[in-house]
Coordinates of C-alpha atoms and ligand atoms in Angstrom, one line a residue:
X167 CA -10.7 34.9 17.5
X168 CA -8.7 32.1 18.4
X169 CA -5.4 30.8 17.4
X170 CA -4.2 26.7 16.4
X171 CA -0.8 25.9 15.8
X172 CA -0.4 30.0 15.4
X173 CA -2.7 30.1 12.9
X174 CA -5.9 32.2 13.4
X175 CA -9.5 30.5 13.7
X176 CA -12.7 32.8 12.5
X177 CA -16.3 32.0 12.3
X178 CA -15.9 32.7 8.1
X179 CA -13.1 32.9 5.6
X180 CA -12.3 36.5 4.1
X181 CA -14.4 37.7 1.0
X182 CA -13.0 37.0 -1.7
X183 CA -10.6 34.5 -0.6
X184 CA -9.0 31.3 -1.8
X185 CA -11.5 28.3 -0.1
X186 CA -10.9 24.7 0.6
X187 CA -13.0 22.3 0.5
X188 CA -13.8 18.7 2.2
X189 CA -14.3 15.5 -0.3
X190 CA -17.3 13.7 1.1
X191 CA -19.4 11.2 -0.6
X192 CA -17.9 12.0 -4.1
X193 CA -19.3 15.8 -3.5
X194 CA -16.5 18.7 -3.0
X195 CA -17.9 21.1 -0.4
X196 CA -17.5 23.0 2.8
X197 CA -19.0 21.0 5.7
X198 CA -21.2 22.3 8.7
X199 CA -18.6 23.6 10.9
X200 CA -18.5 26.9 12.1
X201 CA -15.2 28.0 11.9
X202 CA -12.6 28.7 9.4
X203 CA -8.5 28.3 9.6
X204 CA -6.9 31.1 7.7
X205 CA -3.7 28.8 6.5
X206 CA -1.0 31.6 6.0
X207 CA 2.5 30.5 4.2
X208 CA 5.1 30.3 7.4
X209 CA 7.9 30.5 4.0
X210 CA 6.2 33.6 2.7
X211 CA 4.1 34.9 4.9
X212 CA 1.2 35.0 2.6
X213 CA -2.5 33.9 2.9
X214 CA -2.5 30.6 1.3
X215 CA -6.4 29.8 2.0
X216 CA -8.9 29.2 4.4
X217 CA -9.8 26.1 5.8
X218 CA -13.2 24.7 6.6
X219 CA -13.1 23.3 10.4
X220 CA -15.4 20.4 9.9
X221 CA -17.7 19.0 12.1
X222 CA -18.2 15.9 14.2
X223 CA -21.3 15.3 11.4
X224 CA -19.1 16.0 8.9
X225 CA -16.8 12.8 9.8
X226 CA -19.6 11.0 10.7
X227 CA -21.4 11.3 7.1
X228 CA -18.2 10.6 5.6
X229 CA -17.6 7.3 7.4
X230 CA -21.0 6.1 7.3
X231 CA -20.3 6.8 3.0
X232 CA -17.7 4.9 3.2
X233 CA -19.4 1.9 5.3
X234 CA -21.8 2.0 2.5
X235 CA -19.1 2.4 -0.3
X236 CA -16.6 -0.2 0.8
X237 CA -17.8 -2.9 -1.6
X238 CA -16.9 -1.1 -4.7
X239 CA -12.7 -1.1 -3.9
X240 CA -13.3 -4.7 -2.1
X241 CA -14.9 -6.3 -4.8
X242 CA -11.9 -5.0 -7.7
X243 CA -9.8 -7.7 -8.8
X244 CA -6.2 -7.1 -7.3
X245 CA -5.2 -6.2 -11.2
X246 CA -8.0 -3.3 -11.4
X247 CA -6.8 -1.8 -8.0
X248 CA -2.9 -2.0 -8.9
X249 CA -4.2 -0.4 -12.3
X250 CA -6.1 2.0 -10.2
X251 CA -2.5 3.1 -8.3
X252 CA -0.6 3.9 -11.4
X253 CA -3.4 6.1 -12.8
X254 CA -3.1 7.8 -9.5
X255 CA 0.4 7.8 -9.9
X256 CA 0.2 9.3 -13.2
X257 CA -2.3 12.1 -12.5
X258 CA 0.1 13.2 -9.5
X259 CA 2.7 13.1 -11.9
X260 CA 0.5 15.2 -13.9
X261 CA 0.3 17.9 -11.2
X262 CA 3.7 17.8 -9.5
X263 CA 4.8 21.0 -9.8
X264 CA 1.5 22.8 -8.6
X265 CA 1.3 20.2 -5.4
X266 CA 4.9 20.7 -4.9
X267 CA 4.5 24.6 -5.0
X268 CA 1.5 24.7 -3.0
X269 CA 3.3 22.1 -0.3
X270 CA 6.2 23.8 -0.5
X271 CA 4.1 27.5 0.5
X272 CA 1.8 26.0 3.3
X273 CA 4.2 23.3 4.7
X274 CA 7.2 25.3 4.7
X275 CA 9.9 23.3 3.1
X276 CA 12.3 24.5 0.3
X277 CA 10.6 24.1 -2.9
X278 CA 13.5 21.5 -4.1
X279 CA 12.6 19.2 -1.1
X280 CA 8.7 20.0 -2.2
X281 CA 9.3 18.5 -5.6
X282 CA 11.0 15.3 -3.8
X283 CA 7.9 14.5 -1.6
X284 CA 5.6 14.9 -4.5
X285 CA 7.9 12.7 -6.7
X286 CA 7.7 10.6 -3.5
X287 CA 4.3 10.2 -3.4
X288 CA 3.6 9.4 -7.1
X289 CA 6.2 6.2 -6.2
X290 CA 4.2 5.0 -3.3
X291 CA 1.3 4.4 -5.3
X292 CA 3.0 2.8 -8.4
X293 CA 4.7 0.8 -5.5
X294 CA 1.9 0.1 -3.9
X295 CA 0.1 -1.2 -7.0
X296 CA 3.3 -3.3 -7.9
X297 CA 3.4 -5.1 -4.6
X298 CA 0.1 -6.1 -4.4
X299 CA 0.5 -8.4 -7.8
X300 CA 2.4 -10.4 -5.9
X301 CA 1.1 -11.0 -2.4
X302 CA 1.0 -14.7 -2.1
X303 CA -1.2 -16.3 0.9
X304 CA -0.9 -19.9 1.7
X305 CA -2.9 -23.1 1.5
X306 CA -1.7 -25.3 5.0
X307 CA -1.1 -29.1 5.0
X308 CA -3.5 -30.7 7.6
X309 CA -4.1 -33.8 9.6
X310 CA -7.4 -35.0 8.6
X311 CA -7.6 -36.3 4.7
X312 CA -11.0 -34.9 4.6
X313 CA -10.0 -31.2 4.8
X314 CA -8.1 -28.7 2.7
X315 CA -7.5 -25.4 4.7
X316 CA -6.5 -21.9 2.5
X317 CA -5.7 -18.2 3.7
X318 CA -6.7 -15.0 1.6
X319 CA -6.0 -11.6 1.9
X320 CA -8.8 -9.3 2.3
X321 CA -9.5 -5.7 3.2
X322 CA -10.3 -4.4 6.5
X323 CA -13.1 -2.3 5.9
X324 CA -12.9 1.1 6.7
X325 CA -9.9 3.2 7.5
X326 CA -9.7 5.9 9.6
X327 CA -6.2 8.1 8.6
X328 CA -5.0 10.5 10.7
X329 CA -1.4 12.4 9.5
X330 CA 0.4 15.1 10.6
X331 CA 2.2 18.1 8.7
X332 CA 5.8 17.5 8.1
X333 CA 5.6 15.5 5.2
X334 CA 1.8 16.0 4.0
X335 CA 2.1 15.1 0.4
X336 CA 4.3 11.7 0.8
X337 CA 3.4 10.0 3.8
X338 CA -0.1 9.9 3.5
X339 CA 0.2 8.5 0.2
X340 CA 3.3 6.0 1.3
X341 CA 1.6 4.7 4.5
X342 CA -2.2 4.4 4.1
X343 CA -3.4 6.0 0.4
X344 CA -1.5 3.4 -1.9
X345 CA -1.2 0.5 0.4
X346 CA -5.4 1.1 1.0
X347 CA -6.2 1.0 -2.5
X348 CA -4.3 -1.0 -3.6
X349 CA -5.9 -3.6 -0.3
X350 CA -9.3 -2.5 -1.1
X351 CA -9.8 -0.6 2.1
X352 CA -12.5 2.6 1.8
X353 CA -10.6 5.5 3.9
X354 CA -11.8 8.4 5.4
X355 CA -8.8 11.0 5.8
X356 CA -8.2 13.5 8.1
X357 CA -4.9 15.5 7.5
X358 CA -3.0 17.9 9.9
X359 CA -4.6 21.3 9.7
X360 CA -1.9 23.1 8.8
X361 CA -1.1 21.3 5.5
X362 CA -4.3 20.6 4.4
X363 CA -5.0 22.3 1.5
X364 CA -2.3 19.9 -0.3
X365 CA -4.4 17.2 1.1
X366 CA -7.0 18.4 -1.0
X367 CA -5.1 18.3 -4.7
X368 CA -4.4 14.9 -3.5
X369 CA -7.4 13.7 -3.3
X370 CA -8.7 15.5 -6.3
X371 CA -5.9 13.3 -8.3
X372 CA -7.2 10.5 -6.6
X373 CA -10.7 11.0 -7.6
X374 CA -10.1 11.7 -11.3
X375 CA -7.5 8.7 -11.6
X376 CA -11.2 7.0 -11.0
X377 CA -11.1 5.6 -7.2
X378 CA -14.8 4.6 -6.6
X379 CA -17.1 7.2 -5.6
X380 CA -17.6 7.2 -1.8
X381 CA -14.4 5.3 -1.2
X382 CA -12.4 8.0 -0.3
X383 CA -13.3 11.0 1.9
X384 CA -11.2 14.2 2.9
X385 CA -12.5 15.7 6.0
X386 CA -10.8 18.9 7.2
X387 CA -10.4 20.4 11.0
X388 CA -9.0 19.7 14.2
X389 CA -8.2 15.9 15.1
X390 CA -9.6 16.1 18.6
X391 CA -13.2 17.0 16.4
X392 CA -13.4 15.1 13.0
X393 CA -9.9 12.5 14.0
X394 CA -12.1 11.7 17.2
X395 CA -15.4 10.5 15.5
X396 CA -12.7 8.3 12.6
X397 CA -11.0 6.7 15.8
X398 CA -14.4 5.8 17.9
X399 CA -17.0 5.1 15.5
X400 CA -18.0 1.7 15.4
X401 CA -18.2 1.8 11.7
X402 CA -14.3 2.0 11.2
X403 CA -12.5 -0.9 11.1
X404 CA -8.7 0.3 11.3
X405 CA -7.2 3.1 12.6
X406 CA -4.1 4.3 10.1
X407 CA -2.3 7.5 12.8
X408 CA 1.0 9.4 12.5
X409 CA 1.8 11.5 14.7
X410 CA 3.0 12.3 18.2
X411 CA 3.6 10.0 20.8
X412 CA 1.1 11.8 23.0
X413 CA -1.8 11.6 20.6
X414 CA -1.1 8.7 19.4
X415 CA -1.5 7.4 22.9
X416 CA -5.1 9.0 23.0
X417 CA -5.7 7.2 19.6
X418 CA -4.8 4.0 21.3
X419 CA -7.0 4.0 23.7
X420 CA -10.0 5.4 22.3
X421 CA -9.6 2.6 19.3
X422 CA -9.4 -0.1 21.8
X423 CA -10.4 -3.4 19.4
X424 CA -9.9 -1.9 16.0
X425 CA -6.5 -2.7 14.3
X426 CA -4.2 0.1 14.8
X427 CA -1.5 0.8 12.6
X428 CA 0.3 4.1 14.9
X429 CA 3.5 5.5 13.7
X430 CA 4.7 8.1 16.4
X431 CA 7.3 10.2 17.5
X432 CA 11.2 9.4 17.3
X433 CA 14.1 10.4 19.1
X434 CA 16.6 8.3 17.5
X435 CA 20.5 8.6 18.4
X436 CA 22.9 9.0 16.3
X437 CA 26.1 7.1 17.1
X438 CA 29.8 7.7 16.7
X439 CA 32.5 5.4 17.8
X440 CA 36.1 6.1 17.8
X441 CA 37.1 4.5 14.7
X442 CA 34.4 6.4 12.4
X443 CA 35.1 8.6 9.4
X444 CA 34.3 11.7 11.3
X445 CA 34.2 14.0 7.9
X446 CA 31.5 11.2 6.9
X447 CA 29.9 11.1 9.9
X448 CA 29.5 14.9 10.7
X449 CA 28.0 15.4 7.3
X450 CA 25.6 12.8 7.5
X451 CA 24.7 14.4 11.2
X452 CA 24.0 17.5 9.4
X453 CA 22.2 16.5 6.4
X454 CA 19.9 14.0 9.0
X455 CA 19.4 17.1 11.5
X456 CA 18.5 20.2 8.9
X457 CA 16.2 18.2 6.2
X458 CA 12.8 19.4 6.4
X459 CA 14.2 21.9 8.8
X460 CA 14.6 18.8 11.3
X461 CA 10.7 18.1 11.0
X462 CA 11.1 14.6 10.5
X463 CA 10.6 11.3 12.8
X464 CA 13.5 10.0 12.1
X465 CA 15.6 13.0 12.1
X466 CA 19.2 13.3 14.0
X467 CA 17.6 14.4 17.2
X468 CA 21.0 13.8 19.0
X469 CA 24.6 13.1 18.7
X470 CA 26.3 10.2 21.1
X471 CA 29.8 10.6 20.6
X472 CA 32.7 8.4 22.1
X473 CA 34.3 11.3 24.0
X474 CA 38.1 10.4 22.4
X475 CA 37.0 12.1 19.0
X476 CA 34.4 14.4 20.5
X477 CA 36.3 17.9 19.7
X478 CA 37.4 16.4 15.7
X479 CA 33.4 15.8 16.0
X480 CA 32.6 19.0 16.8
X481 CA 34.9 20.6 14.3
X482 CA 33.4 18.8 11.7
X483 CA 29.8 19.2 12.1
X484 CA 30.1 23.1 12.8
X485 CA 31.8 23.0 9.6
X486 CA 29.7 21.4 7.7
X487 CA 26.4 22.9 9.2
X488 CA 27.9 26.8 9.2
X489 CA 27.6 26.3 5.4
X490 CA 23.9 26.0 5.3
X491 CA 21.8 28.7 6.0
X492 CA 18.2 29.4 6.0
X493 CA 16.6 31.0 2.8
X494 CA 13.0 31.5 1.7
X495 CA 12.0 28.2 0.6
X496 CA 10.5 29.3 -2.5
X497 CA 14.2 30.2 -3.8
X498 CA 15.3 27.3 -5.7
X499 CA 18.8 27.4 -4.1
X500 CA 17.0 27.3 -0.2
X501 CA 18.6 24.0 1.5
X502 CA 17.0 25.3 5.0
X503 CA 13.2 26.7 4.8
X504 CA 10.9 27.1 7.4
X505 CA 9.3 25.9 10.7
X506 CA 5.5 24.3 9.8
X507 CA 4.2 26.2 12.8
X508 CA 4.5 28.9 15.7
X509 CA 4.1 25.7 18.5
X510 CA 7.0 23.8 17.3
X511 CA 8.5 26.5 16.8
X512 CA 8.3 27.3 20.8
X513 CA 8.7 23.3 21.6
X514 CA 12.2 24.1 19.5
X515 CA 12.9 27.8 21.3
X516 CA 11.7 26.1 25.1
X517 CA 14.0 22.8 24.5
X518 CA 17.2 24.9 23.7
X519 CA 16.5 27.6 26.4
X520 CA 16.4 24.2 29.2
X521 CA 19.0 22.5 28.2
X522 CA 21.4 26.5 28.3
X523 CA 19.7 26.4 31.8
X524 CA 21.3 23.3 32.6
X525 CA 24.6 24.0 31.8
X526 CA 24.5 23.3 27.4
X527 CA 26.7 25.1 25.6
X528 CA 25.5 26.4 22.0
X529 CA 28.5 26.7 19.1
X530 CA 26.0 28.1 16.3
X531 CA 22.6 29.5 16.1
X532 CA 20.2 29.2 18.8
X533 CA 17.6 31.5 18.1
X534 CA 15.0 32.4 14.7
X535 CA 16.9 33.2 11.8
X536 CA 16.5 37.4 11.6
X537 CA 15.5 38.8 7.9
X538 CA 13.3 36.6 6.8
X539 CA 9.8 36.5 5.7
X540 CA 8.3 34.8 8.5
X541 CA 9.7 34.1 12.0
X542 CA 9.4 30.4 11.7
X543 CA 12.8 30.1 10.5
X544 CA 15.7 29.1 12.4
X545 CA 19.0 28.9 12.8
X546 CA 21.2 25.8 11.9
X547 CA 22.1 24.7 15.6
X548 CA 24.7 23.0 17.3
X549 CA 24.7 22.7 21.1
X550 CA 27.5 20.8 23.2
X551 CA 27.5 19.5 26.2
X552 CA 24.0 18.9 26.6
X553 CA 22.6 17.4 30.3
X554 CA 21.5 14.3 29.4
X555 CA 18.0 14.4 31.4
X556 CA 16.9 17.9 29.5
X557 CA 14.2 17.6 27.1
X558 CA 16.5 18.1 24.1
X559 CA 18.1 14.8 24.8
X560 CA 15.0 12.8 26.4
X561 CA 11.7 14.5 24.0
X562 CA 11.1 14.5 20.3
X563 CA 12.5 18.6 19.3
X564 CA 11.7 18.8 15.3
X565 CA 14.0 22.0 14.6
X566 CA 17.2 22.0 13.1
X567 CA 19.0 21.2 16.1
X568 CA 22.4 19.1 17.1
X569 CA 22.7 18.4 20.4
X570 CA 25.9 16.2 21.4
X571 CA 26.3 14.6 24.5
X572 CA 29.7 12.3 25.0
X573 CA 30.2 8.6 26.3
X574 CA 33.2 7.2 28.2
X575 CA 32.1 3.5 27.5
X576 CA 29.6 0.9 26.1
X577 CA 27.6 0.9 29.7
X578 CA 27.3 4.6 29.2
X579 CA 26.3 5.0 25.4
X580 CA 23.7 2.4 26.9
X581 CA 22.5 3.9 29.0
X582 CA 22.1 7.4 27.1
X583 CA 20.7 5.7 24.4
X584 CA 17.6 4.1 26.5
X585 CA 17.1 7.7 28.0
X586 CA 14.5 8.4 25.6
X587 CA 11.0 6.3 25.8
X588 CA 11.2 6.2 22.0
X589 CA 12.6 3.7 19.8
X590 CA 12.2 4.6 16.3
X591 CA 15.3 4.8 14.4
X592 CA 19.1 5.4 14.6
X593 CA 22.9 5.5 13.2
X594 CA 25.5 3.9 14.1
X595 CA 29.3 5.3 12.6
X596 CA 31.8 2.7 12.7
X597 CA 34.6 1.5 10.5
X598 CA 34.0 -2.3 12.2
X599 CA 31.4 -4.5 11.1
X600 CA 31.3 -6.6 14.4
X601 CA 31.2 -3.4 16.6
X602 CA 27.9 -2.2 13.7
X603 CA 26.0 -5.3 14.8
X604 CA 26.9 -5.9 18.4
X605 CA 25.4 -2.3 18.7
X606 CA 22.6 -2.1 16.1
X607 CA 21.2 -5.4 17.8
X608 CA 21.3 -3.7 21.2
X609 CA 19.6 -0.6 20.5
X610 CA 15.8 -0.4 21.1
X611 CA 14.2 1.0 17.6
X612 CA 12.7 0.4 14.6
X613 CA 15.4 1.2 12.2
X614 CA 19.5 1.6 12.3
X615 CA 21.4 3.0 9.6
X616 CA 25.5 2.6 9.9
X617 CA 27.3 4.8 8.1
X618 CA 24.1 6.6 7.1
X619 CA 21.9 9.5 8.1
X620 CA 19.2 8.5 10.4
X621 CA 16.9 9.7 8.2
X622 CA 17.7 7.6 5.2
X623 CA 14.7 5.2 4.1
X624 CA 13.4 3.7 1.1
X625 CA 9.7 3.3 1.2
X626 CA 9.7 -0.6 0.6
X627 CA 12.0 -1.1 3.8
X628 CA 9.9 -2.0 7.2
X629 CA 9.9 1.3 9.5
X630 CA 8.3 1.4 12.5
X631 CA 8.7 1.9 16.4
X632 CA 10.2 -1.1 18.8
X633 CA 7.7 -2.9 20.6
X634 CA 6.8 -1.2 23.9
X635 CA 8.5 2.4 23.4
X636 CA 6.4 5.6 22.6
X637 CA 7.1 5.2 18.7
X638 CA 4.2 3.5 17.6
X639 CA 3.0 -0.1 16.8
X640 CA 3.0 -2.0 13.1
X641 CA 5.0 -1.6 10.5
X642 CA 5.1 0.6 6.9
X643 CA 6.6 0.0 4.5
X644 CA 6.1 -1.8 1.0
X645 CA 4.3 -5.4 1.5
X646 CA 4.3 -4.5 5.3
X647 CA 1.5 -2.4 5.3
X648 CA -0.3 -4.1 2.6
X649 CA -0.6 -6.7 5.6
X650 CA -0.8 -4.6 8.2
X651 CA -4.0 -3.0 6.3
X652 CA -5.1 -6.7 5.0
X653 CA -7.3 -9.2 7.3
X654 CA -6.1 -12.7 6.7
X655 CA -8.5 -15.3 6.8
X656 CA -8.3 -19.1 6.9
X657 CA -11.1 -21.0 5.1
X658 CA -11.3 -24.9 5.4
X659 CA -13.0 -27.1 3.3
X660 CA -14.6 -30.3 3.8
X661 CA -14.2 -32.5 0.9
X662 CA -15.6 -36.0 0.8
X663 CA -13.5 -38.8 0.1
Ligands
NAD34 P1 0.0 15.5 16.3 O1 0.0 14.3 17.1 O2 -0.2 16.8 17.0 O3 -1.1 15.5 15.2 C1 -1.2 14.4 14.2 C2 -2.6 14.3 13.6 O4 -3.5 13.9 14.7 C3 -3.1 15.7 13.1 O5 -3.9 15.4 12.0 C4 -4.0 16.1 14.3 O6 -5.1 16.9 13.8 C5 -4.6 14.8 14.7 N1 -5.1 14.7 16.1 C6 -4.7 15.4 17.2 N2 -5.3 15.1 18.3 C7 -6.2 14.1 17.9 C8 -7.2 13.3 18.6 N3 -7.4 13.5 19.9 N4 -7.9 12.4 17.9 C9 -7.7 12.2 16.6 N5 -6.8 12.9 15.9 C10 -6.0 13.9 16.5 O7 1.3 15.5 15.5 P2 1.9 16.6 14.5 O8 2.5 17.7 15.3 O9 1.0 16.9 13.5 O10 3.1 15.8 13.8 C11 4.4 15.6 14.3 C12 4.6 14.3 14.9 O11 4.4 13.2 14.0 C13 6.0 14.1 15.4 O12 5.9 13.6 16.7 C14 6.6 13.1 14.5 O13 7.7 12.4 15.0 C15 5.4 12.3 14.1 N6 5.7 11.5 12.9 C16 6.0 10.2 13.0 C17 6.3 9.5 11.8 C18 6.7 8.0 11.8 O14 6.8 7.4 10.8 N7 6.8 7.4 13.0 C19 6.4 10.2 10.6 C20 6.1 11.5 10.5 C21 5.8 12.2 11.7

């Protein structure tokens, strides 16, 4: 027996037990792989159910379905596919509180943040279908008389999606599932292991809000098997990815020519300057840093802080974080659930023990919470101090970690801020609007939110990585990716005089 992300990998699920299934050709079923993933809860600790690990034949039937399939989306008017969204919409609506229990059991949220992502995902779609309505292209004035020359919008083809597991309900459906309907793109959809069984009520929603047989596919197992044949076939048109910077990188490559629409990791700073409201500014630091148990891209990853109000920081934040702790995240009143998995729980556990190492000073937490179900939870965090060249300042950590590091001047907040290669998102605390935008224009990344968690985004806003950093190319977001996942083509006419 072998073990991914923690979880053990046998050659056939448990008698008896919960199974989940693949969605291929418009047929549920359990693919030709070999193995099985026995998905247990990291909130509870209880088998959730077992995974089929598809194979590369799997993907490959799926995509060459889709291939065939593609028509039936394409050739929708826009209405019928933004029609198609809100019946999706609906039918998630329909099922929230089973998807949100079910995420909130294999993901490892708190069940209150569970019913938020499922409430998210419903929006993306109706979003989605609203947006598309009103995508205009353009007809172009020209030199010769004889001509008139037009653009239209048009699906890719086929989709490749790739996701990872800290937000497996909502981003799929925010990113790729809406906008891709509602574009008339087939999709074939691989989701993170370890949160793919709420891939699967997805999909089922999807399939009984009446999106065209074979136009959507859900193939389950490991992204290096069923991701790889999505990314290289020649029968895939776009390549949809989130994930880590080092996949995504692979993904790059081995898509060469396709479009690629790669959302990666984020190491964002957050910023505080002298003249901030520090009570603000510590909770938003703390809210940004523990959501999702700091599973997110665009979490609070660090803290630059001009060092003349670093201690009134400080004060703040501990205050603020010392009141959260971790609880089962099946308890309604849980703010802080669990870890998603036993590797990023060591990536968390390997990142803190470097930067004590190196001369970090921890003020709270540190370690796995003790007493709890699992041992995937841990500790609300704040560590001082922090070497600027250790991984917890310069790597993506995605545990509920603040690290602060201090700055003596605008050459050195600089210079701390470029020391990560990603350039997702960041916050900026300031009382002075000129200081906000001499330093939000500076910063390399997608996103900066002053006066705001670095976290904070609503799903029509453009997010995405700066151009050349390890965050990912494209944008999401609203009419963004509705482009992004849209070929547009000029057509010129002749006309005689
Ligand atoms: P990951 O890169 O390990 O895996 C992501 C997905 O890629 C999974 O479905 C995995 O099975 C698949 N995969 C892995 N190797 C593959 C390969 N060689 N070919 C094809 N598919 C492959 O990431 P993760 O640990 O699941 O997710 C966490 C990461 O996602 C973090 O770095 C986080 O910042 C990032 N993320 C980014 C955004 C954003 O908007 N930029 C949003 C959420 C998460």
């Amino acid at each position: 027996m072998r073990l991914l992300k923690g979880l053990e990998v046998h050659d056939r699920p448990a008698s008896g037990a919960k199974k989940g299934r693949m969605f291929i050709d418009g047929v549920w079923e359990e693919g030709t792989g070999k193995e099985w993933l026995r998905v247990v809860s990291p909130s509870t600790g209880e088998d959730v159910g077992w995974l089929p690990l598809g194979s590369r034949s799997d993907a490959l039937r799926a995509v060459a379905s889709a291939k065939t399939n593609a028509r039936k989306l394409a050739s929708m008017s826009v209405w019928q596919r933004a029609a198609l969204c809100q019946s999706i919409a609906a039918e998630i609506d329909r099922r929230s509180e089973e998807i949100a229990g079910l995420l909130c059991l294999e993901q490892g949220k708190p069940i209150t943040e569970a019913r938020g992502e499922v409430a998210g995902a419903a929006v993306a779609f109706r979003n989605a279908g609203e947006q598309i309505k009103w995508l205009e292209s353009a007809s172009f004035p020209v030199e010769d008389p004889a001509k008139r020359a037009i653009s239209i919008l048009q699906p890719k083809g086929v989709f490749g999606v790739i996701t990872p597991w800290n937000f497996p309900v909502a981003l799929p459906s925010i990113y790729y599932l809406g906008p891709g309907i509602a574009t008339g793109n087939a999709m074939v959809w691989t989701p993170a292991p370890t949160t793919s069984l709420c891939a699967m009520l997805l999909v089922e929603c999807m399939s009984a809000a009446g999106v065209p047989e074979g136009t959507i596919h859900l193939v389950t197992g490991e992204g290096p098997v069923v991701g790889d044949v999505l990314v290289t076939s020649p029968d895939t048109q776009g390549i949809a990815f989130t994930g880590s910077s080092e996949t995504g990188k692979v993904i790059a490559t081995r898509s060469t020519g396709k479009a690629q629409l790669l959302e990666l990791g984020g190491n964002g700073p957050t910023i505080v300057l002298d003249d901030a409201d520090l009570d603000r500014a510590a909770n938003c630091i703390v809210k940004g840093a523990l959501a999702n148990a700091g599973q997110i891209c665009t979490a609070t990853e660090r803290v630059l802080v001009d060092a003349r109000v670093h201690d009134a920081l400080v004060e703040r934040i501990v205050e603020a974080a010392a009141q959260i702790k971790p609880m089962t995240a099946t308890d309604p009143a849980s703010r802080l659930g669990a870890l998603n998995n036993e590797e990023n729980a060591r990536k968390v556990d390997t990142h803190l023990a470097e930067a004590v190492r190196l001369g970090g000073r921890i003020l709270m937490g540190g370690r796995r919470a003790e007493g709890m179900p699992t041992k995937l939870y841990y500790e609300p965090t704040v560590i001082v101090d922090v070497p600027p060249q250790c991984a917890l300042h310069c790597d993506e950590t995605f545990g509920p970690v603040i690290p602060v590091l201090r700055f003596n001047s605008d050459e050195e907040l600089y210079a701390l801020a470029a020391a990560s290669p990603m350039g997702l998102s960041a916050a900026l605390f300031t009382r002075d609007v000129s200081r906000a935008f001499r330093h939000a224009e500076r910063i390399r990344c997608g996103i900066v939110n002053v006066n705001e968690a670095s976290n904070y985004w609503e799903t029509h806003i453009p997010a995405g990585g700066a151009a050349g950093t390890a965050s990912g190319t494209g944008r999401t977001g609203g009419r963004h990716t509705l482009l992004e996942m849209s070929d547009l083509k000029t057509i010129t006419f002749h006309v005689e005089p």
